[in-house]
Short mmCIF file of C-alpha atoms in Angstrom, two decimals:
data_model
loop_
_atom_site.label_atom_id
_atom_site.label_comp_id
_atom_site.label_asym_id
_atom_site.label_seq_id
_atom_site.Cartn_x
_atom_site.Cartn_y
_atom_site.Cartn_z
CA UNK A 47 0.00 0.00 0.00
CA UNK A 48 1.86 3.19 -1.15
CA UNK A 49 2.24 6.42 1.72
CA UNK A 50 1.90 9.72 0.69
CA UNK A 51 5.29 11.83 0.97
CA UNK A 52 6.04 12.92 4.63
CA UNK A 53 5.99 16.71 3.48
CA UNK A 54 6.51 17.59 6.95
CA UNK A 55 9.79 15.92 7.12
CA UNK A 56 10.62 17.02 3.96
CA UNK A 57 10.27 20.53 4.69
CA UNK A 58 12.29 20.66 8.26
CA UNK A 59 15.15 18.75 6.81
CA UNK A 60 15.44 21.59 3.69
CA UNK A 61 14.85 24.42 6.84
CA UNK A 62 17.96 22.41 8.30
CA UNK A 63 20.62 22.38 5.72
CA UNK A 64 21.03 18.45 6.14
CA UNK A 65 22.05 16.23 3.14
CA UNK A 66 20.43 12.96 3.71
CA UNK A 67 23.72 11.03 3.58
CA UNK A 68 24.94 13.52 6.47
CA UNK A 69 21.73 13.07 8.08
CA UNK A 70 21.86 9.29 8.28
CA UNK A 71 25.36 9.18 9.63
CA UNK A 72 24.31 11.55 12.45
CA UNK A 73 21.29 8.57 13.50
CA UNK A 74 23.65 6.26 12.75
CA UNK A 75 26.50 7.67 15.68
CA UNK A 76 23.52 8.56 17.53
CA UNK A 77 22.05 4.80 17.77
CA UNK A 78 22.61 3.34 21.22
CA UNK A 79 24.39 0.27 21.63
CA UNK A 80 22.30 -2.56 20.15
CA UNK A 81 20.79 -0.24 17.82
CA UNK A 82 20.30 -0.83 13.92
CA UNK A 83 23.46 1.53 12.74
CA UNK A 84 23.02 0.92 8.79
CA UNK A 85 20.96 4.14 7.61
CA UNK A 86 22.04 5.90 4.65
CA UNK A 87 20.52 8.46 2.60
CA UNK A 88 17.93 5.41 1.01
CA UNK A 89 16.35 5.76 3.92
CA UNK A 90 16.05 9.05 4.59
CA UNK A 91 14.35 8.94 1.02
CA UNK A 92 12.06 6.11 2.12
CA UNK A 93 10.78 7.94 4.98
CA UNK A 94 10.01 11.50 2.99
CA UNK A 95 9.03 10.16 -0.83
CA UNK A 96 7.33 7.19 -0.28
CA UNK A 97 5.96 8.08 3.63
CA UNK A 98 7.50 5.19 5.20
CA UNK A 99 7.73 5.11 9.19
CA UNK A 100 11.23 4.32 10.27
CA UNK A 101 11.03 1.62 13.79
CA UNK A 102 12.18 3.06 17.00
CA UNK A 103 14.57 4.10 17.75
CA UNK A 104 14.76 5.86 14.53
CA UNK A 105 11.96 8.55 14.93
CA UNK A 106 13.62 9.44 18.05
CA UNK A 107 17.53 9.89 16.44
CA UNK A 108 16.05 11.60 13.79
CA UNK A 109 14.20 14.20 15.96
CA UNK A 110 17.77 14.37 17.82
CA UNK A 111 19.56 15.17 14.66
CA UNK A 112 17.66 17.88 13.44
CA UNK A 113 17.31 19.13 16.74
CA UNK A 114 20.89 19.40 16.67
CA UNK A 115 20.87 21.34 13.02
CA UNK A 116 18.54 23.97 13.60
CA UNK A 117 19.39 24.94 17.68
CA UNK A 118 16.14 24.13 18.97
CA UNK A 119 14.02 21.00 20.13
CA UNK A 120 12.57 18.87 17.19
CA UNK A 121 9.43 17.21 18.02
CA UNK A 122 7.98 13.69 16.68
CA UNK A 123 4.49 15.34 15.36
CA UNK A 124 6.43 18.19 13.83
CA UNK A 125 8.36 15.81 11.16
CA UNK A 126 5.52 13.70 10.70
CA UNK A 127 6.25 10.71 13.17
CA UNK A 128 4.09 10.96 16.01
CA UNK A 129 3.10 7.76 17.73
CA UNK A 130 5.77 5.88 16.56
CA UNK A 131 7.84 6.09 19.63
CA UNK A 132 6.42 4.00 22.67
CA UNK A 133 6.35 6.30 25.87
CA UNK A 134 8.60 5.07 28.70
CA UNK A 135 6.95 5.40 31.58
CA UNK A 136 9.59 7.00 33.86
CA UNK A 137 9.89 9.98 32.09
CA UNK A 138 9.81 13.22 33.61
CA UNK A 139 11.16 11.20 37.18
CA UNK A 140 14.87 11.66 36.79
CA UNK A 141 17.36 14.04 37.69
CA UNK A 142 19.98 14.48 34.80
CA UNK A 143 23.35 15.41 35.81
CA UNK A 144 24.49 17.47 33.08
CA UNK A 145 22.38 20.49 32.02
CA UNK A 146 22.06 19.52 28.31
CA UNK A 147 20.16 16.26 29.01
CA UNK A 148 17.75 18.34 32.26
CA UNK A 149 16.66 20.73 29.23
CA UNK A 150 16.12 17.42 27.01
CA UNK A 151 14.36 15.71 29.66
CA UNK A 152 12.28 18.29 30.75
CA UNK A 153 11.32 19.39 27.06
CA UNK A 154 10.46 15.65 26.68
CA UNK A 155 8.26 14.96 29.53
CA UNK A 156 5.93 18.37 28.99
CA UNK A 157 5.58 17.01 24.87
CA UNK A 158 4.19 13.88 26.82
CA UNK A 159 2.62 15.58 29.64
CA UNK A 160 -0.99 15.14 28.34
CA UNK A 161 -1.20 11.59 27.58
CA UNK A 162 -3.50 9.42 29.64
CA UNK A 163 -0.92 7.51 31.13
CA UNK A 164 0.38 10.66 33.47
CA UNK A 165 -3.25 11.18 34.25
CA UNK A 166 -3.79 7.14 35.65
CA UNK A 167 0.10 5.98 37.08
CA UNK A 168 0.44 5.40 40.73
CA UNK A 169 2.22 8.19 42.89
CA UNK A 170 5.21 6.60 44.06
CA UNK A 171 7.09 8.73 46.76
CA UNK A 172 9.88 6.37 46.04
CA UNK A 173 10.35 8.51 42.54
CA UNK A 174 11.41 11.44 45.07
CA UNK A 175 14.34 9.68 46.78
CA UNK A 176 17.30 10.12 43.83
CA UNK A 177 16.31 13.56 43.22
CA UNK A 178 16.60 14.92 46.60
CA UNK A 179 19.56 13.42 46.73
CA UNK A 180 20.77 14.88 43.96
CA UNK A 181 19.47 18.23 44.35
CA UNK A 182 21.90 18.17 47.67
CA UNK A 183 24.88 16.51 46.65
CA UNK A 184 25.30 17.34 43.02
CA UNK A 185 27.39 21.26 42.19
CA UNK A 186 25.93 24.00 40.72
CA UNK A 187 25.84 24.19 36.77
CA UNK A 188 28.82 25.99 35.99
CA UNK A 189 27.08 27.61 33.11
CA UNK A 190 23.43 28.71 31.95
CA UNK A 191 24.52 29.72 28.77
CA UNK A 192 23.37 28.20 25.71
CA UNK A 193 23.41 29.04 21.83
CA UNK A 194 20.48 27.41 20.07
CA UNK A 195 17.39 28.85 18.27
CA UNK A 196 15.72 32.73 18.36
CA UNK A 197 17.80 35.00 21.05
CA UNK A 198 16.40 35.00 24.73
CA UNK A 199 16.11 38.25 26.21
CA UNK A 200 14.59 40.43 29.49
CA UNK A 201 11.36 40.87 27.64
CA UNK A 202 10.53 37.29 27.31
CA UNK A 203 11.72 36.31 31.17
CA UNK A 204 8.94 39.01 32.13
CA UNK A 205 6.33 37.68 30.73
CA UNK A 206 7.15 33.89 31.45
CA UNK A 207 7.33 36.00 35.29
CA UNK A 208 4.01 37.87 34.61
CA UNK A 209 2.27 34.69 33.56
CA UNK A 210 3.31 32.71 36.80
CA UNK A 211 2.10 35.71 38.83
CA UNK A 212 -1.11 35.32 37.20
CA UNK A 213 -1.65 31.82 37.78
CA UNK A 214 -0.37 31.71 41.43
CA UNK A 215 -3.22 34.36 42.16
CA UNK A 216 -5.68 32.00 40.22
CA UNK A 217 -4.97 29.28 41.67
CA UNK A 218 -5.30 30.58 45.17
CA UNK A 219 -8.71 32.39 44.44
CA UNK A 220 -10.36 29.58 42.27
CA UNK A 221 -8.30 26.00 42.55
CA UNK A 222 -5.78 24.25 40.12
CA UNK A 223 -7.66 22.49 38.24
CA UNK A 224 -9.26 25.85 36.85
CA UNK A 225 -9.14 27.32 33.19
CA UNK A 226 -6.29 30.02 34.03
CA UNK A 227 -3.83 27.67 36.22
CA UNK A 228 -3.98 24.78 33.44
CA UNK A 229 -2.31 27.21 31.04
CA UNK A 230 1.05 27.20 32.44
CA UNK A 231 1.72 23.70 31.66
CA UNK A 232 0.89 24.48 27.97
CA UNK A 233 3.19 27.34 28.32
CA UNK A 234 5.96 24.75 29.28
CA UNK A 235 5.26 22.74 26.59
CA UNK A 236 4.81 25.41 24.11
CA UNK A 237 6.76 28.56 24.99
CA UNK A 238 9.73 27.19 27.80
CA UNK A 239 10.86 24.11 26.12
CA UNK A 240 11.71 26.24 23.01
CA UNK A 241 13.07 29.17 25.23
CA UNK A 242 14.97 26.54 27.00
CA UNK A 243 16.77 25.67 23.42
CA UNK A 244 17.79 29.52 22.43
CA UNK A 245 20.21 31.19 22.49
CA UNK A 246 20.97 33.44 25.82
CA UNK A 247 23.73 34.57 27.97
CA UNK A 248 24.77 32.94 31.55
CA UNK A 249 22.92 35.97 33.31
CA UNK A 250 19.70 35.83 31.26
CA UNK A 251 19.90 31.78 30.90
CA UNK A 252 19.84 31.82 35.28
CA UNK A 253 16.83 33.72 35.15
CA UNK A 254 15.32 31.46 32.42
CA UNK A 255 15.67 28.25 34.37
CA UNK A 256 14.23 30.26 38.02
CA UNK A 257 11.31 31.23 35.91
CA UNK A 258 10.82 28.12 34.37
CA UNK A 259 11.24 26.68 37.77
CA UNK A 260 8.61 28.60 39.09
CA UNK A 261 6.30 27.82 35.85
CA UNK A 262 6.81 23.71 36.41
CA UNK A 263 6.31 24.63 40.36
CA UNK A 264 2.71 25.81 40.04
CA UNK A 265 2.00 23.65 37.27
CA UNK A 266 2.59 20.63 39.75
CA UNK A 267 0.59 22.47 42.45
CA UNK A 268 -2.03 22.63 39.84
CA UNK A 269 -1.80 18.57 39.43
CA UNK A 270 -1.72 17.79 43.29
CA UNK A 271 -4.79 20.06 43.85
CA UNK A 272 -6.23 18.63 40.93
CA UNK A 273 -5.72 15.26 42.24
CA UNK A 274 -3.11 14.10 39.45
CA UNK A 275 -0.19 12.88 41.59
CA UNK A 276 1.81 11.15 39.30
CA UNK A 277 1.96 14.06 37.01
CA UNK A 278 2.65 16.43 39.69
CA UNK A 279 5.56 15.19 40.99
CA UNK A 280 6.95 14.59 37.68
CA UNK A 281 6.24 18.54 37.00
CA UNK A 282 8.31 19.13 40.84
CA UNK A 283 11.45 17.12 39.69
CA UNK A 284 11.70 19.47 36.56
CA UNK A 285 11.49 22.28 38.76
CA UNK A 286 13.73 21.39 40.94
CA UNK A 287 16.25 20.41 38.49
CA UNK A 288 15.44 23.87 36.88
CA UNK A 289 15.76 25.83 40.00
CA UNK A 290 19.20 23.54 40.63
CA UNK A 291 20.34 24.97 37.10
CA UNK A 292 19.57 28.35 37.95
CA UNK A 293 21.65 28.60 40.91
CA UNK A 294 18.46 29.25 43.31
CA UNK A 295 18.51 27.23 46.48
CA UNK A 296 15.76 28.97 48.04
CA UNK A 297 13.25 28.17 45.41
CA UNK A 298 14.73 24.49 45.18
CA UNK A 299 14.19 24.05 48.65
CA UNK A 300 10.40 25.52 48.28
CA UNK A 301 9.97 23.22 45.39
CA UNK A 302 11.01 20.15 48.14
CA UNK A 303 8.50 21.53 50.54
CA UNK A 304 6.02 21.17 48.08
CA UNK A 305 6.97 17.90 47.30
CA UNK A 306 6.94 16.94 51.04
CA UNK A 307 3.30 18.25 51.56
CA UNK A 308 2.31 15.98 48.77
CA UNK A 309 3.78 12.47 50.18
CA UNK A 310 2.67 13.64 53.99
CA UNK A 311 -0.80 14.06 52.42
CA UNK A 312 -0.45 10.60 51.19
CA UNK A 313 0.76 8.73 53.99
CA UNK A 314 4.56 8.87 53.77
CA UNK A 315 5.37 11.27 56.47
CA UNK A 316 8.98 10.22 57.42
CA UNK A 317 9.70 10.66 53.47
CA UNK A 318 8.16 13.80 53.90
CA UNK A 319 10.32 14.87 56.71
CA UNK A 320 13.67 13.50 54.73
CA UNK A 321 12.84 16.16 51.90
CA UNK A 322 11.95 19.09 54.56
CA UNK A 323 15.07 18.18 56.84
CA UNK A 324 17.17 18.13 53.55
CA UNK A 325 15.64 21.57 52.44
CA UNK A 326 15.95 22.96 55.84
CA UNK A 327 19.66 22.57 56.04
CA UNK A 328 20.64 23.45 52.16
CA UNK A 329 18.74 26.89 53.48
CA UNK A 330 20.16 27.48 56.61
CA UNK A 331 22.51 30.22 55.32
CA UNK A 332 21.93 32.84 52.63
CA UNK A 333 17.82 32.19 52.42
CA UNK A 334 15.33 34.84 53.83
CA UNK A 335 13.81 34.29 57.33
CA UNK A 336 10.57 33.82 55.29
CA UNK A 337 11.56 30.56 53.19
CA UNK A 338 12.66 29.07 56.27
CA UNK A 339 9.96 29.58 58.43
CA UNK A 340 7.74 28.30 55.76
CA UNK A 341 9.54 24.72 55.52
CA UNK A 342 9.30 24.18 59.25
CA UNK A 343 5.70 25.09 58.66
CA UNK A 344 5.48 21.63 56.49
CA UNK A 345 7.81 19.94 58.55
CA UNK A 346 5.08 20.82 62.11
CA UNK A 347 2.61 19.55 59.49
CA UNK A 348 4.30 15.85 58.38
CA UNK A 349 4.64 15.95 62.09
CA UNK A 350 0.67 16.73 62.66
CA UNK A 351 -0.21 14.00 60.11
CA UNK A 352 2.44 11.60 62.00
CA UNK A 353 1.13 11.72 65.39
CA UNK A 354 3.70 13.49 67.02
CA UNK A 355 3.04 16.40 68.98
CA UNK A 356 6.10 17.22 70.52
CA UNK A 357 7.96 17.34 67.39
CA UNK A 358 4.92 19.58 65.69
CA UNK A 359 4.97 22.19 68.32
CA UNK A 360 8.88 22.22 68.10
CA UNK A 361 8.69 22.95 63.76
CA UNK A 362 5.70 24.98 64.51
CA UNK A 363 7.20 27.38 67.12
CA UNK A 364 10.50 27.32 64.86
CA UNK A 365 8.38 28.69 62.01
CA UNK A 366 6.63 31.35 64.17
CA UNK A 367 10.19 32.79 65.19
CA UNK A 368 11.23 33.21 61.64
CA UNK A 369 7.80 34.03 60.55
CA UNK A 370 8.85 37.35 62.85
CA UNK A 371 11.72 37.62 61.87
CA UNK A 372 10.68 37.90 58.31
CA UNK A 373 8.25 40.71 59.38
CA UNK A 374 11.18 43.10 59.44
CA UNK A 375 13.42 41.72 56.42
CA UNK A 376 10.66 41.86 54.37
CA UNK A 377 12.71 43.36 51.58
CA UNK A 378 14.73 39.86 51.21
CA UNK A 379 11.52 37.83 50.46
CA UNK A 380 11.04 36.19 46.52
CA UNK A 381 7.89 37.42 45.45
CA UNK A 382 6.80 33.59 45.35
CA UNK A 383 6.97 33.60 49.37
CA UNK A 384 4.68 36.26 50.20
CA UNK A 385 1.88 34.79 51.00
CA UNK A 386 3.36 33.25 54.44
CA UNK A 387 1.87 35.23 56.58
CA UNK A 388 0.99 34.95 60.35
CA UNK A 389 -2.67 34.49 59.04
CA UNK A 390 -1.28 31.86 56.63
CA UNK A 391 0.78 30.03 59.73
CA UNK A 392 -2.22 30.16 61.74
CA UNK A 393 -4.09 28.69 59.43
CA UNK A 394 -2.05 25.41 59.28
CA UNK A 395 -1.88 25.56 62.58
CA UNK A 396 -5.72 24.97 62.54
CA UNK A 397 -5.37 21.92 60.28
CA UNK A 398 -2.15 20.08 62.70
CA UNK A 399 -3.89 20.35 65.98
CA UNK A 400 -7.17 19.06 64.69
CA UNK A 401 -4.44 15.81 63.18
CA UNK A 402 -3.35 15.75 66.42
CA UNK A 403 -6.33 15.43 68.21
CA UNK A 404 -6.26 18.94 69.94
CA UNK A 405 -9.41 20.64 68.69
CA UNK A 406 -9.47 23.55 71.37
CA UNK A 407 -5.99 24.47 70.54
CA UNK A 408 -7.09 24.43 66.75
CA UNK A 409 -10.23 26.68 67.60
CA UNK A 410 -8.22 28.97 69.19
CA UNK A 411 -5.29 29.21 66.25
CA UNK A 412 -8.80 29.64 63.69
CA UNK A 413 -8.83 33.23 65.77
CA UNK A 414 -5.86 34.63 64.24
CA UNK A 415 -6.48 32.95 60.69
CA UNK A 416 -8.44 35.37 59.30
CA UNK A 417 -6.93 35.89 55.50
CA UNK A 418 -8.89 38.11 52.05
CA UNK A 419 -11.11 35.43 51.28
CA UNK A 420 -12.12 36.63 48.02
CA UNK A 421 -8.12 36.28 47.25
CA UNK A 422 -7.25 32.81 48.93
CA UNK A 423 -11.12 31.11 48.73
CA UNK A 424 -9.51 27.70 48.48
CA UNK A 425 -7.64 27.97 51.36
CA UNK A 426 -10.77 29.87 53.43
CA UNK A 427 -13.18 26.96 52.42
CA UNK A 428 -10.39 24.33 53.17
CA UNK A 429 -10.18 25.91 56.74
CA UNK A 430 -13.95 26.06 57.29
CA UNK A 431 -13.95 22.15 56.97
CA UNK A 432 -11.05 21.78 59.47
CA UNK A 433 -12.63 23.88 61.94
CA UNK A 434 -16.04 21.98 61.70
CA UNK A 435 -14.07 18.67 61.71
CA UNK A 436 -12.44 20.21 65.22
CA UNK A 437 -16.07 21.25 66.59
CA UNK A 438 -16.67 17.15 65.86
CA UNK A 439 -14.08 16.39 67.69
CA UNK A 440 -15.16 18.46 70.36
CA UNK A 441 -18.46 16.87 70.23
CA UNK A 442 -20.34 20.27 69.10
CA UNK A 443 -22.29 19.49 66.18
CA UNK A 444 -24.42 22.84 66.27
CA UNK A 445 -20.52 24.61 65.88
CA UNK A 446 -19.70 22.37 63.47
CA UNK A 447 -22.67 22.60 60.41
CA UNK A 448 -22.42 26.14 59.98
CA UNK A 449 -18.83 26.23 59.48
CA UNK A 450 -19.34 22.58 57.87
CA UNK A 451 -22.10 24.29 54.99
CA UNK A 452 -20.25 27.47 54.41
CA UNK A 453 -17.26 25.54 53.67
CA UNK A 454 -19.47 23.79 50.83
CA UNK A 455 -20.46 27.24 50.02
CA UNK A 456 -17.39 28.18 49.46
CA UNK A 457 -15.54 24.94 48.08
CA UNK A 458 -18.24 24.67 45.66
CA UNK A 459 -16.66 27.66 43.50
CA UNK A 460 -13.08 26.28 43.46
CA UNK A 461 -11.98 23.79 40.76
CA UNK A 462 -10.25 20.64 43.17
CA UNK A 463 -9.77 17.47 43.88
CA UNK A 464 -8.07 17.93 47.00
CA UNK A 465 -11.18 20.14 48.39
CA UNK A 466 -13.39 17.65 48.05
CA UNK A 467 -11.41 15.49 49.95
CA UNK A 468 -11.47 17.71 52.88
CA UNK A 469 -14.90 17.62 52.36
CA UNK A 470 -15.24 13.89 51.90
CA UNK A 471 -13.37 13.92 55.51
CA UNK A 472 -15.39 15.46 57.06
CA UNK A 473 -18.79 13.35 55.90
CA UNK A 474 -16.57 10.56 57.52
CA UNK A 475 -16.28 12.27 60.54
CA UNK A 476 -20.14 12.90 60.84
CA UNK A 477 -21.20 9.85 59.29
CA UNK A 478 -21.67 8.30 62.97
CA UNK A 479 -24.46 11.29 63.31
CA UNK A 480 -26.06 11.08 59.89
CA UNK A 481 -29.54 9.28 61.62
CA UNK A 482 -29.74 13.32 62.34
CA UNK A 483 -31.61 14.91 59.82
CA UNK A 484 -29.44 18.48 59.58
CA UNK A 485 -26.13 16.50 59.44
CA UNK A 486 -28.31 13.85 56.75
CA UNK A 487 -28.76 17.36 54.82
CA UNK A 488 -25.19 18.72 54.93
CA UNK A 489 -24.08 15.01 54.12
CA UNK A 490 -26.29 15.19 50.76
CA UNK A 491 -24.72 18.51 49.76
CA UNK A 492 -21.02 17.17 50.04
CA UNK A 493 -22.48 14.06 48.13
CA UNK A 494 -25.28 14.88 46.12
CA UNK A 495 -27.09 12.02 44.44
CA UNK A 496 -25.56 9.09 46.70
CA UNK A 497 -28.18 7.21 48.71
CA UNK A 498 -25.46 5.90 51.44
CA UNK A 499 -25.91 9.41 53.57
CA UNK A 500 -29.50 9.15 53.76
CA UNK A 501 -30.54 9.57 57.40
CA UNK A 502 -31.53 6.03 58.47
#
């Protein structure tokens, strides 16, 4: 059955100059070990005359050559070849030593981000362990420079800036899963990858990898709050390779509490601590008062979810001292940091001593957690259903359902996963009082349309 020409292919290899017999070679040295290594410039022919699709791992050597050619990243859809290149399933997890093969990686794993695959795989904390490790052990880049495609300069770092600035504030007001947040990972598909494979000095190429950083940060937030684990802690080990090529040890460090917050939530709260403790002491010197305080903020809450008081009220205390010490050093804070606030602190603190079984001291915190709650709704409704959940514990149901229906109220106008599970919580906690026909009612709102809340 005859193909018709791969015009596509055709067209890019013209753009890049490439003979076919030079072309060939190239895949040829490329080929790993094991490879086929006989291409010549029949074959190149074969695959833009007649249409013919070359077996892995050709599509992806070809990609690599012209990528090579023209100074910027090739993809498989762009010469024709999509689909012919299985997807290995770890990618996106490592941590590449040498810069060259983070910005391959990285540009790699956001061309794949969207397949289903990323959307259904198992969150493994595991996949944190050789990053961290890296992040602490391995040097600094020695150079962010890189000649490639269209010139990188100040303009385009301000946007990539203005757009994370954007999406932080959407996030917070109406959830990650939203219309606004789920742009910035087609940004890093689309717009950093390509950035990534310009041309731009040391100085500008630094400020390219902490924005970028920043981008994959919030784009993982958006896939935790979205409820897409896998994804989002593939999106935190490009970040944090990023923010390791930029030179930024603060931001890595945030990007680790981040990732620490994510396994507590899951279960793995000594793995969570392991990242925090290893972020805590990368940070001790040269990082504002307001970075740190926020990491022993997520350490007091692994401790929370752990059980262990003693240890929570020692992180938690730690943060509060840096938290005012911050007030005055304001000027020293990343704009990414500034919404740690004492509100913000007391907040959390709502949510560990309700963990820890403490619900007065959590009703008392909720006094001093008052934050805009047009600004931060997510995290207002989110508090609303740990402060019923304490009034449960306290036994004080008629505390509880107000707070318990305005959280609904609120939650209902935020785009998450993860605030329905708060609210899915706390139906567990009043299940035992569902026979009661206003917590039957409240039950039905967090669960409309399922029958096993009905008041018996």
């Amino acid at each position: 059955m005859a193909h018709p020409p791969n015009t596509a292919l055709r067209d890019l290899i013209r753009h890049s100059g490439a003979s076919h017999k030079a072309l060939a070679h190239r895949i040829n040295q490329l080929a790993p070990p094991g490879a086929p290594t006989a291409y010549t410039h029949t074959s190149i022919a074969n695959w833009v005359s007649r249409g013919m699709k070359p077996r892995p791992p050709a599509p992806r050597l070809l990609a690599a050559a012209l990528s090579e050619r023209l100074g910027r990243r090739v993809e498989l859809a762009e010469i024709g070849l999509a689909g012919t290149e299985p997807i290995d399933e770890d990618v996106g997890l490592a941590f590449p030593r040498s810069l060259p093969a983070a910005i391959q990686a990285a540009g790699t794993f956001w061309s794949h981000m969207d397949r289903r695959h990323f959307l259904n795989a198992a969150f493994s904390t595991a996949a944190f362990g050789s990053p961290t490790l890296r992040w602490m052990s391995q040097h600094a880049d020695e150079a962010a420079a890189h000649h490639g495609g269209r010139r990188i300069g100040r303009a385009d770092i301000t946007e990539l800036a203005d757009l994370a600035e954007q999406a932080r504030h959407t996030d917070s007001r109406y959830g990650g899963a939203s219309v606004g947040v789920s742009a910035v990972a087609v940004c890093l598909r689309d717009v950093c990858a390509p950035m990534l494979n310009g041309t731009y000095t040391d100085e500008v190429g630094k400020d390219l990898f902490t924005a970028t950083a920043i981008l994959a940060r919030l784009a993982g937030w958006a896939d935790f709050d979205a409820g897409h684990h896998a994804r989002a802690q593939r999106q935190w080990i490009q970040a944090l390779r990023m923010a390791r090529a930029a030179g930024d040890v603060s931001l890595g460090a945030y990007v680790l509490s981040c990732m620490a917050l994510q396994a507590s939530l899951r279960g793995f709260h000594d793995e969570a601590l392991d990242m925090v403790e290893a972020a805590t002491s990368a940070t001790r010197r040269g990082s504002a008062p307001r970075v740190r305080a926020f990491l022993h903020l997520i350490e007091a809450r692994a401790h929370g979810r752990a059980l262990r008081p003693r240890a929570a009220g020692r992180a938690l205390a730690m943060s509060e001292r840096l938290l005012e010490a911050a007030g005055v050093r304001s000027g020293d804070d990343p704009t990414w940091i500034d919404f740690y606030t004492p509100a913000r602190l007391a907040a959390d603190a709502v949510e560990i001593h309700r963990d820890l079984g403490q619900p007065e001291a959590a009703l008392r915190w909720n006094g001093q957690a008052r934050m805009p709650t047009d600004r931060f709704a997510r995290s207002f409704g989110l508090r609303l259903a740990v402060v019923s959940s304490a009034h449960v514990q306290s036994g004080d149901l008629d505390a509880a359902l107000p707070a318990a229906h305005q959280s609904v109220d609120v939650l209902a106008r935020v785009a998450s996963r993860r605030a329905q599970d708060y609210l899915d919580d706390l139906a567990t906690r009043l299940a035992p009082w569902r026979a009661q026909l206003q917590v039957g009612e409240l039950l039905r709102r967090i669960h409309p349309g399922e029958h096993r809340w009905v008041p018996a």
